[in-house]
Amino acid sequence: MKRTLLSVSIVVAAAICAPAQTIKVPESWDKLAAKADDVVNVSLDKKMLQFASKFMAGEDENEKHLVSKLNGIYVHSLEFKNEGEFTESDVDPIRTQLQGPEWIHIVDVHNKTERENVVIYLKMVNNQSLGMAILVEEPKELTFVHLDGPISPGDLSDLSGSFGIPKNLHVSEKETSKPKAEIKK
Amino acid sequence: MKFLCLAVIFISCASASAETGINTVVRLLEVRYSVRQHGIPGLWLAKPFMIGSGVSGMKVAEFPKFRVLARDTYSLRQQVEKCLGPEWHPFMEEWSKADGEWSLLLTKAKDQRISMLIVTSEHEDGVTVIQLNLSGRALREWVDEPESAKHNSASLR
């Protein structure tokens, strides 16, 4: 009985202490990072975001409100010297985590000219959006962004270009009313 | 030998004072790599130039002839985080193979103040550890463009 109680306590404690970031960056990205020319990992937790939001004012009011609600912003970016240094199999572990019932694939853009793919997933729980995941694939660059917390697709433009999030990301509410909409770039 | 080294690092981390910071990281680097830090004499002379920049309380330690190898950055980062404890939050890590540069930035929020700890390894300048306090405005600039944070830190030296 004691052992069972101890096991239950450990499981509960582990669940309570689990980090807020729910999407794990696969181990294969560590190997990719070793090959990459430039690696940037940005990690802003709730405490840091709330602190930063206190100093936003004026024209940043929307962004301030948005940032103060988020639980975290996590950006992982890899830039390679040559093309073809990463494959779909390196990205699949992230996509797999976004296949759950809570994640909705809302945007999918393939730019043939620039050979750029952008996919955006929205986390919906009880009809509320509780997170967003953005995966940007370019011939020499791979970027994964996880915005943890209440955020709507229309909010993305407020954060784009800040906090290490790629610039020029914008999704209109109309476009997200149907799955796999288009993104303006 | 490796076990002995790990034991020494563990003991040095465990014996660190409750307030962790630049000294914790300097001690870790000295034990882990058997190197000695060089202080920067007359750093106080730079203080007037920092007025208005939103940066205060800067402390710097340099290891000019030492560089962190690429294969070592992962385990060093883990040890730095372990030694500093949970109050320090890893904010950003950047590695540039072409320039042979590695930077790790950590932040600590306490009493309406943000402290930042920067560990950089550069091909020309070696390893530098910087601790500073940021005003709200400076923090906003650094958080807005994390990638420029490393360059900001270089300009502070």
Short mmCIF file of C-alpha atoms in Angstrom, two decimals, chain A:
data_model
loop_
_atom_site.label_atom_id
_atom_site.label_comp_id
_atom_site.label_asym_id
_atom_site.label_seq_id
_atom_site.Cartn_x
_atom_site.Cartn_y
_atom_site.Cartn_z
CA MET A 1 0.00 0.00 0.00
CA LYS A 2 2.80 2.38 0.96
CA ARG A 3 4.55 1.60 -2.30
CA THR A 4 1.36 2.31 -4.28
CA LEU A 5 0.84 5.58 -2.45
CA LEU A 6 4.45 6.52 -3.09
CA SER A 7 4.09 5.71 -6.81
CA VAL A 8 0.90 7.74 -7.06
CA SER A 9 2.55 10.66 -5.24
CA ILE A 10 5.51 10.56 -7.62
CA VAL A 11 3.23 10.50 -10.68
CA VAL A 12 1.13 13.39 -9.32
CA ALA A 13 4.24 15.38 -8.40
CA ALA A 14 5.73 14.76 -11.83
CA ALA A 15 2.51 15.92 -13.49
CA ILE A 16 2.44 19.08 -11.38
CA CYS A 17 6.10 19.80 -12.02
CA ALA A 18 5.90 19.03 -15.75
CA PRO A 19 7.03 21.97 -17.86
CA ALA A 20 4.35 24.01 -19.59
CA GLN A 21 5.82 23.33 -23.01
CA THR A 22 3.81 20.40 -24.33
CA ILE A 23 5.53 19.89 -27.67
CA LYS A 24 8.89 18.19 -27.46
CA VAL A 25 11.54 19.11 -29.95
CA PRO A 26 12.79 15.73 -31.19
CA GLU A 27 16.23 14.43 -30.35
CA SER A 28 16.99 14.28 -34.06
CA TRP A 29 17.05 18.09 -33.98
CA ASP A 30 20.05 17.96 -31.65
CA LYS A 31 21.88 15.99 -34.35
CA LEU A 32 20.67 18.44 -36.97
CA ALA A 33 21.85 21.31 -34.78
CA ALA A 34 25.35 19.84 -34.88
CA LYS A 35 25.23 20.03 -38.69
CA ALA A 36 23.65 23.48 -38.82
CA ASP A 37 25.62 26.65 -39.42
CA ASP A 38 23.45 28.75 -37.15
CA VAL A 39 21.26 27.54 -34.31
CA VAL A 40 18.94 29.79 -32.32
CA ASN A 41 16.75 28.58 -29.46
CA VAL A 42 14.53 31.11 -27.70
CA SER A 43 12.56 30.17 -24.61
CA LEU A 44 10.32 32.65 -22.80
CA ASP A 45 8.23 31.31 -19.95
CA LYS A 46 5.13 32.88 -18.41
CA LYS A 47 7.07 34.72 -15.71
CA MET A 48 9.36 36.36 -18.26
CA LEU A 49 6.50 37.22 -20.61
CA GLN A 50 4.46 38.80 -17.83
CA PHE A 51 7.46 40.82 -16.76
CA ALA A 52 8.10 41.98 -20.35
CA SER A 53 4.44 42.83 -20.90
CA LYS A 54 4.54 45.31 -17.99
CA PHE A 55 6.81 47.51 -20.06
CA MET A 56 4.74 47.49 -23.22
CA ALA A 57 2.55 50.52 -23.68
CA GLY A 58 0.87 52.75 -26.24
CA GLU A 59 0.78 51.18 -29.66
CA ASP A 60 1.80 47.84 -28.17
CA GLU A 61 -1.43 47.57 -26.19
CA ASN A 62 -2.73 44.61 -28.22
CA GLU A 63 0.58 42.85 -28.03
CA LYS A 64 0.81 43.60 -24.30
CA HIS A 65 -2.57 42.03 -23.64
CA LEU A 66 -1.72 39.04 -25.80
CA VAL A 67 1.71 38.47 -24.27
CA SER A 68 0.40 38.76 -20.71
CA LYS A 69 -2.00 35.87 -21.38
CA LEU A 70 0.53 33.50 -22.93
CA ASN A 71 2.22 30.74 -20.95
CA GLY A 72 5.29 30.61 -23.13
CA ILE A 73 6.97 31.35 -26.44
CA TYR A 74 9.45 28.78 -27.73
CA VAL A 75 11.39 29.22 -30.98
CA HIS A 76 13.85 26.73 -32.47
CA SER A 77 15.65 27.79 -35.64
CA LEU A 78 18.29 25.93 -37.64
CA GLU A 79 20.11 27.44 -40.62
CA PHE A 80 22.29 25.29 -42.87
CA LYS A 81 25.08 26.13 -45.29
CA ASN A 82 23.83 23.79 -48.02
CA GLU A 83 20.47 22.57 -49.20
CA GLY A 84 19.28 19.06 -48.44
CA GLU A 85 20.87 18.79 -45.00
CA PHE A 86 17.54 17.92 -43.41
CA THR A 87 14.74 15.69 -44.61
CA GLU A 88 11.04 15.21 -43.93
CA SER A 89 11.91 12.45 -41.47
CA ASP A 90 13.59 15.07 -39.27
CA VAL A 91 10.38 17.09 -39.15
CA ASP A 92 7.95 14.16 -38.85
CA PRO A 93 8.35 13.71 -35.05
CA ILE A 94 7.01 17.26 -34.58
CA ARG A 95 4.16 16.72 -37.03
CA THR A 96 3.26 13.48 -35.23
CA GLN A 97 2.81 15.38 -31.96
CA LEU A 98 0.45 17.74 -33.76
CA GLN A 99 -1.81 14.93 -35.01
CA GLY A 100 -3.71 14.65 -31.73
CA PRO A 101 -7.42 15.54 -31.51
CA GLU A 102 -6.64 18.91 -29.88
CA TRP A 103 -4.55 20.18 -32.78
CA ILE A 104 -6.21 21.54 -35.90
CA HIS A 105 -4.23 22.04 -39.08
CA ILE A 106 -5.37 25.51 -40.14
CA VAL A 107 -2.79 26.78 -42.61
CA ASP A 108 -0.69 25.04 -45.22
CA VAL A 109 1.29 27.07 -47.75
CA HIS A 110 3.71 25.73 -50.34
CA ASN A 111 5.58 28.50 -52.13
CA LYS A 112 7.09 26.91 -55.23
CA THR A 113 9.15 29.94 -56.22
CA GLU A 114 10.90 30.26 -52.89
CA ARG A 115 10.54 26.55 -52.09
CA GLU A 116 9.10 27.44 -48.72
CA ASN A 117 6.50 25.48 -46.75
CA VAL A 118 4.59 27.01 -43.86
CA VAL A 119 2.16 25.00 -41.75
CA ILE A 120 0.23 26.31 -38.78
CA TYR A 121 -1.67 24.28 -36.21
CA LEU A 122 -4.10 25.59 -33.62
CA LYS A 123 -4.72 23.88 -30.29
CA MET A 124 -8.44 23.86 -29.53
CA VAL A 125 -9.83 22.69 -26.18
CA ASN A 126 -13.54 23.14 -25.38
CA ASN A 127 -13.86 25.52 -28.30
CA GLN A 128 -11.06 27.73 -27.00
CA SER A 129 -7.74 28.21 -28.75
CA LEU A 130 -4.98 27.34 -26.27
CA GLY A 131 -1.89 27.37 -28.43
CA MET A 132 -0.38 27.61 -31.85
CA ALA A 133 2.43 25.74 -33.57
CA ILE A 134 4.18 27.05 -36.67
CA LEU A 135 6.59 25.06 -38.80
CA VAL A 136 8.53 26.88 -41.52
CA GLU A 137 10.65 24.83 -43.92
CA GLU A 138 12.99 26.47 -46.41
CA PRO A 139 15.75 24.81 -48.46
CA LYS A 140 18.41 25.87 -45.96
CA GLU A 141 16.35 26.77 -42.92
CA LEU A 142 14.03 25.07 -40.50
CA THR A 143 12.05 26.98 -37.88
CA PHE A 144 9.59 25.70 -35.30
CA VAL A 145 7.57 28.08 -33.12
CA HIS A 146 5.30 27.06 -30.25
CA LEU A 147 3.05 29.71 -28.74
CA ASP A 148 1.62 28.19 -25.58
CA GLY A 149 -1.56 29.74 -24.22
CA PRO A 150 -4.72 31.48 -25.42
CA ILE A 151 -4.08 32.91 -28.86
CA SER A 152 -6.15 33.29 -32.00
CA PRO A 153 -4.79 33.11 -35.56
CA GLY A 154 -5.45 36.84 -35.98
CA ASP A 155 -3.03 37.57 -33.12
CA LEU A 156 -0.09 36.13 -35.01
CA SER A 157 0.64 39.37 -36.87
CA ASP A 158 1.08 41.16 -33.52
CA LEU A 159 3.84 38.77 -32.50
CA SER A 160 5.45 38.21 -35.89
CA GLY A 161 8.93 39.71 -35.97
CA SER A 162 9.20 39.85 -32.18
CA PHE A 163 10.46 37.33 -29.63
CA GLY A 164 12.47 35.50 -32.33
CA ILE A 165 9.27 34.66 -34.29
CA PRO A 166 9.76 34.88 -38.08
CA LYS A 167 8.64 38.13 -39.69
CA ASN A 168 5.69 38.61 -42.06
CA LEU A 169 3.48 35.90 -40.60
CA HIS A 170 -0.16 36.87 -40.88
CA VAL A 171 -3.35 34.86 -40.87
CA SER A 172 -6.78 36.47 -41.17
CA GLU A 173 -9.71 35.16 -39.13
CA LYS A 174 -11.66 34.58 -42.35
CA GLU A 175 -8.94 32.36 -43.70
CA THR A 176 -8.92 30.20 -40.61
CA SER A 177 -12.66 29.59 -40.64
CA LYS A 178 -11.94 26.67 -42.88
CA PRO A 179 -9.04 24.27 -42.26
CA LYS A 180 -5.81 24.55 -44.27
CA ALA A 181 -6.33 28.17 -45.29
CA GLU A 182 -3.83 30.38 -47.01
CA ILE A 183 -1.22 32.51 -45.34
CA LYS A 184 -0.19 35.93 -46.55
CA LYS A 185 3.56 36.22 -46.82
#
